[in-house]
Amino acid sequence: MSKPPTILVFDSGLGGLTVLREIVMARPDAAYTYVADDAFFPYGHHTEDEIVARVVPLIGTLIARHQPDLVVIACNTASTLVMDHLRKAYSVPFVGTVPAIKPACASSRTKRVSVLGTRGTVKREYTKKLIADFAQGCEVTLVGAGNLAALAETALRGEAVSDGAVLAEIAPCFVDGDPRTDTVVLACTHYPLLLEQIRRIAPWPVDWIDPAPAIARRVENLLGHSATENIPSPAKFLFTSGNSPSPAFAMALRPFFGAQALDHA
Ligand code: DGL
């Protein structure tokens, strides 16, 4: 039986955990390393050049240190910029996370779709090209949220996030015309962390499109299905700042790793 793969999942912060939990469900046997670049968070506030200059060498260092069989860039703000650079620089297979505009536009009945991402993601040429290629007759509204990723991190750390603060970020997604918006792309991996609250306060019900299950399927296509029922050695969780999660925060992280123990030393 071949050795289970090592998968490195990377994000600017804690949002990539929403992608990781889907991958863990697909490949519970794999060895996981999750890296949160908290020292540079939030990516949405950095320029394109700054993100390329930060992420490309950092991923090289992480590959050398952790020897992954596959790297998932679980961050739209980075993936819409760095995937070509990474594939040119390193031979490990990469899976990126980019706005799910194609499936959203394919399933919208009113043909009015919004894309909710960081200010960086909604400005990208990459995102505009996805709309040009895959809007399929839909009117697409781009909404850049300035604080939603930080609010999602606050919520995951167990602190209260007011409905008003979240509503201010998501309200521009709701275009109340005839017809009105019926589908919103969650184009930042942090936002599913707030999905319960977002659904509860949304001006009207819409379909929220989270690409995480599709990313997990892509990983499974590349690596194959689980070959063993064994749960491997503890998953690793690392902050680039060198900080360690508090015991309470480590408890909040546990569910994302399924049955795997978590090593955050
Ligand atoms: N999680 C990241 C994304 O998917 C962005 C959050 C940030 O601004 O760092 O875009």
Coordinates of C-alpha atoms and ligand atoms in Angstrom, one line a residue:
M1 CA 0.0 0.0 0.0
S2 CA 1.4 3.4 -0.9
K3 CA 2.2 5.9 1.8
P4 CA -0.6 8.5 2.5
P5 CA 0.2 11.9 1.0
T6 CA 1.3 15.0 2.9
I7 CA -0.9 18.0 2.0
L8 CA 0.1 21.6 2.8
V9 CA -2.9 24.1 3.0
F10 CA -2.0 27.8 3.0
D11 CA -3.9 30.9 3.6
S12 CA -3.3 34.5 4.8
G13 CA -5.1 33.5 8.0
L14 CA -7.8 31.2 9.2
G15 CA -10.1 31.2 6.1
G16 CA -8.3 28.3 4.5
L17 CA -9.7 26.1 7.3
T18 CA -13.0 26.1 5.5
V19 CA -11.2 24.5 2.5
L20 CA -9.1 22.2 4.7
R21 CA -12.2 20.7 6.4
E22 CA -13.6 19.6 3.0
I23 CA -10.2 18.1 2.0
V24 CA -9.9 16.3 5.3
M25 CA -13.3 14.7 4.7
A26 CA -12.2 13.5 1.2
R27 CA -8.8 12.3 2.4
P28 CA -8.9 11.6 6.1
D29 CA -5.8 9.5 5.8
A30 CA -3.5 12.3 4.6
A31 CA -1.0 14.1 6.7
Y32 CA -1.9 17.8 6.9
T33 CA 0.1 21.0 7.5
Y34 CA -1.9 24.2 7.7
V35 CA 0.0 27.4 7.5
A36 CA -1.7 30.8 8.3
D37 CA 0.4 33.8 7.2
D38 CA -0.9 35.9 10.1
A39 CA 2.3 38.0 10.0
F40 CA 1.1 39.5 6.6
F41 CA -2.7 39.3 7.2
P42 CA -5.0 40.6 5.6
Y43 CA -3.8 40.0 2.1
G44 CA -6.8 42.0 0.8
H45 CA -5.0 45.2 2.0
H46 CA -1.8 44.6 0.2
T47 CA -0.8 45.5 -3.4
E48 CA -0.4 42.8 -6.1
D49 CA 3.4 43.2 -6.1
E50 CA 3.6 42.9 -2.4
I51 CA 1.5 39.6 -2.4
V52 CA 3.6 38.0 -5.2
A53 CA 6.9 39.1 -3.4
R54 CA 5.6 37.7 -0.1
V55 CA 3.9 34.4 -1.2
V56 CA 6.2 33.0 -3.8
P57 CA 9.4 32.7 -1.7
L58 CA 7.4 31.8 1.4
I59 CA 5.8 28.8 -0.3
G60 CA 9.3 27.8 -1.4
T61 CA 10.5 27.8 2.2
L62 CA 7.4 25.8 3.3
I63 CA 7.9 23.2 0.6
A64 CA 11.6 22.8 1.6
R65 CA 10.6 22.4 5.3
H66 CA 7.5 20.2 5.1
Q67 CA 8.1 18.3 1.8
P68 CA 4.4 18.2 0.8
D69 CA 3.1 16.0 -2.1
L70 CA 0.5 18.8 -2.9
V71 CA 0.0 22.4 -1.9
V72 CA -3.4 24.0 -1.7
I73 CA -3.5 27.8 -1.9
A74 CA -6.7 28.3 0.1
C75 CA -6.9 32.0 -0.6
N76 CA -8.6 33.8 -3.5
T77 CA -6.6 37.0 -2.9
A78 CA -3.4 35.1 -3.5
S79 CA -4.5 32.5 -6.0
T80 CA -5.8 35.1 -8.4
L81 CA -2.2 36.3 -8.7
V82 CA 0.4 33.7 -7.8
M83 CA -0.5 30.4 -9.3
D84 CA 1.5 30.8 -12.5
H85 CA 4.5 32.0 -10.5
L86 CA 4.3 29.1 -8.2
R87 CA 4.0 26.5 -10.9
K88 CA 7.0 28.0 -12.7
A89 CA 9.1 28.0 -9.6
Y90 CA 8.3 24.7 -7.9
S91 CA 7.6 21.2 -9.2
V92 CA 5.0 20.2 -6.5
P93 CA 1.4 20.1 -7.8
F94 CA -0.7 23.1 -6.7
V95 CA -4.4 23.6 -6.3
G96 CA -5.7 27.2 -6.1
T97 CA -8.9 28.8 -4.9
V98 CA -10.5 31.3 -7.4
P99 CA -14.0 32.9 -7.4
A100 CA -16.6 30.3 -8.4
I101 CA -18.2 32.5 -11.0
K102 CA -18.9 29.8 -13.6
P103 CA -21.0 27.5 -11.4
A104 CA -22.8 30.5 -9.8
C105 CA -23.8 32.0 -13.2
A106 CA -24.8 28.5 -14.4
S107 CA -27.2 28.0 -11.5
S108 CA -28.6 31.6 -11.1
R109 CA -32.3 31.7 -12.2
T110 CA -32.6 35.5 -12.1
K111 CA -29.3 36.0 -13.9
R112 CA -28.2 38.4 -11.3
V113 CA -25.1 37.3 -9.4
S114 CA -22.8 39.0 -6.9
V115 CA -19.2 38.2 -6.2
L116 CA -18.2 38.9 -2.5
G117 CA -14.4 39.0 -2.1
T118 CA -11.6 41.0 -0.7
R119 CA -10.9 44.4 -2.2
G120 CA -7.9 42.8 -3.9
T121 CA -9.8 39.9 -5.4
V122 CA -12.5 41.9 -7.0
K123 CA -10.0 44.3 -8.6
R124 CA -8.0 41.5 -10.3
E125 CA -7.7 41.0 -14.0
Y126 CA -8.1 37.3 -13.3
T127 CA -11.5 37.8 -11.8
K128 CA -12.6 40.1 -14.6
K129 CA -11.6 37.5 -17.1
L130 CA -13.6 34.8 -15.3
I131 CA -16.7 37.1 -15.6
A132 CA -15.9 37.8 -19.3
D133 CA -15.6 34.1 -20.0
F134 CA -18.3 32.6 -17.8
A135 CA -21.0 35.1 -17.0
Q136 CA -23.3 33.2 -19.4
G137 CA -25.6 36.2 -19.8
C138 CA -25.7 37.1 -16.1
E139 CA -25.2 40.6 -14.7
V140 CA -22.4 40.3 -12.2
T141 CA -21.8 42.7 -9.4
L142 CA -18.4 42.8 -7.8
V143 CA -18.4 43.6 -4.0
G144 CA -15.1 44.2 -2.3
A145 CA -15.4 43.8 1.5
G146 CA -12.8 45.7 3.6
N147 CA -13.3 44.0 7.0
L148 CA -15.2 40.8 6.5
A149 CA -12.1 38.5 6.7
A150 CA -11.0 40.2 9.9
L151 CA -14.5 39.9 11.3
A152 CA -14.5 36.1 10.4
E153 CA -11.3 35.7 12.4
T154 CA -12.7 37.5 15.3
A155 CA -15.8 35.2 15.3
L156 CA -13.6 32.1 15.1
R157 CA -11.6 33.3 18.1
G158 CA -14.9 33.3 20.0
E159 CA -15.5 37.0 20.2
A160 CA -18.8 38.7 19.3
V161 CA -19.3 40.1 15.8
S162 CA -22.3 42.4 15.5
D163 CA -24.9 41.9 12.9
G164 CA -24.6 45.5 11.9
A165 CA -20.9 45.1 11.1
V166 CA -21.4 42.1 8.9
L167 CA -24.5 43.5 7.2
A168 CA -22.6 46.7 6.2
E169 CA -20.1 44.4 4.3
I170 CA -22.6 42.1 2.6
A171 CA -25.4 44.6 1.8
P172 CA -24.0 45.8 -1.6
C173 CA -24.4 42.2 -2.9
F174 CA -28.2 42.5 -2.8
V175 CA -29.3 44.3 -6.0
D176 CA -33.0 44.8 -5.6
G177 CA -34.1 45.2 -9.2
D178 CA -36.5 43.2 -11.3
P179 CA -35.2 40.5 -11.2
R180 CA -33.1 40.7 -8.1
T181 CA -29.9 38.9 -7.0
D182 CA -30.4 35.2 -6.2
T183 CA -26.8 34.0 -6.0
V184 CA -23.7 35.2 -4.2
V185 CA -20.2 33.8 -4.7
L186 CA -18.2 33.5 -1.5
A187 CA -14.9 34.6 -3.1
C188 CA -12.9 34.6 0.1
T189 CA -12.3 31.5 2.1
H190 CA -12.9 33.3 5.4
Y191 CA -16.5 34.1 4.6
P192 CA -18.0 30.6 5.1
L193 CA -16.8 31.0 8.8
L194 CA -19.6 33.6 9.1
L195 CA -22.2 31.8 7.0
E196 CA -24.8 31.1 9.7
Q197 CA -24.8 34.8 10.7
I198 CA -24.7 35.9 7.0
R199 CA -27.8 33.8 6.1
R200 CA -29.7 35.0 9.2
I201 CA -29.2 38.7 8.5
A202 CA -29.3 38.6 4.6
P203 CA -32.0 41.0 3.2
W204 CA -33.5 38.0 1.3
P205 CA -32.5 34.4 0.8
V206 CA -29.9 33.7 -1.9
D207 CA -27.7 30.8 -2.8
W208 CA -24.2 31.2 -1.3
I209 CA -21.6 29.5 -3.5
D210 CA -18.7 28.1 -1.5
P211 CA -16.0 26.4 -3.7
A212 CA -14.5 24.3 -0.9
P213 CA -16.2 21.0 -1.9
A214 CA -15.0 21.5 -5.5
I215 CA -11.5 22.1 -4.3
A216 CA -11.6 18.9 -2.2
R217 CA -12.7 17.0 -5.3
R218 CA -9.8 18.4 -7.3
V219 CA -7.4 17.3 -4.6
E220 CA -8.9 13.9 -4.6
N221 CA -8.6 13.7 -8.4
L222 CA -4.9 14.6 -8.3
L223 CA -4.0 12.3 -5.3
G224 CA -6.6 9.5 -5.7
H225 CA -8.9 8.1 -3.0
S226 CA -8.0 7.2 0.5
A227 CA -6.0 3.9 0.5
T228 CA -6.2 3.3 4.2
E229 CA -8.6 3.8 7.1
N230 CA -5.7 4.7 9.4
I231 CA -5.8 8.3 10.8
P232 CA -2.2 9.5 10.5
S233 CA 0.1 11.4 12.9
P234 CA -1.2 14.7 14.2
A235 CA -1.9 17.5 11.7
K236 CA 0.3 20.6 12.1
F237 CA -1.0 24.1 12.5
L238 CA 1.5 27.0 12.1
F239 CA 1.3 30.8 12.2
T240 CA 4.1 32.6 10.3
S241 CA 4.3 35.0 13.2
G242 CA 5.5 32.1 15.3
N243 CA 2.6 32.6 17.7
S244 CA 0.9 29.6 19.2
P245 CA -2.9 29.3 19.5
S246 CA -4.2 29.7 23.1
P247 CA -5.8 26.5 24.5
A248 CA -9.3 27.9 23.9
F249 CA -8.5 28.8 20.3
A250 CA -6.9 25.4 19.7
M251 CA -10.3 23.9 20.7
A252 CA -12.0 26.1 18.1
L253 CA -9.6 24.8 15.5
R254 CA -10.1 21.1 16.2
P255 CA -13.4 20.5 14.3
F256 CA -11.8 21.6 11.0
F257 CA -9.3 18.7 11.3
G258 CA -11.9 16.0 11.6
A259 CA -10.7 13.0 13.6
Q260 CA -7.1 14.1 13.4
A261 CA -5.2 15.2 16.5
L262 CA -3.7 18.7 16.2
D263 CA -0.1 19.6 16.9
H264 CA 0.4 23.4 17.1
A265 CA 3.8 23.4 18.8
Ligands
DGL1 N1 -8.8 34.1 2.8 C1 -8.4 35.1 1.8 C2 -9.2 34.9 0.5 O1 -9.7 33.8 0.2 C3 -8.3 36.5 2.1 C4 -8.3 37.2 3.4 C5 -7.3 38.4 3.5 O2 -7.6 39.5 3.1 O3 -6.2 38.0 3.9 O4 -9.2 35.8 -0.3

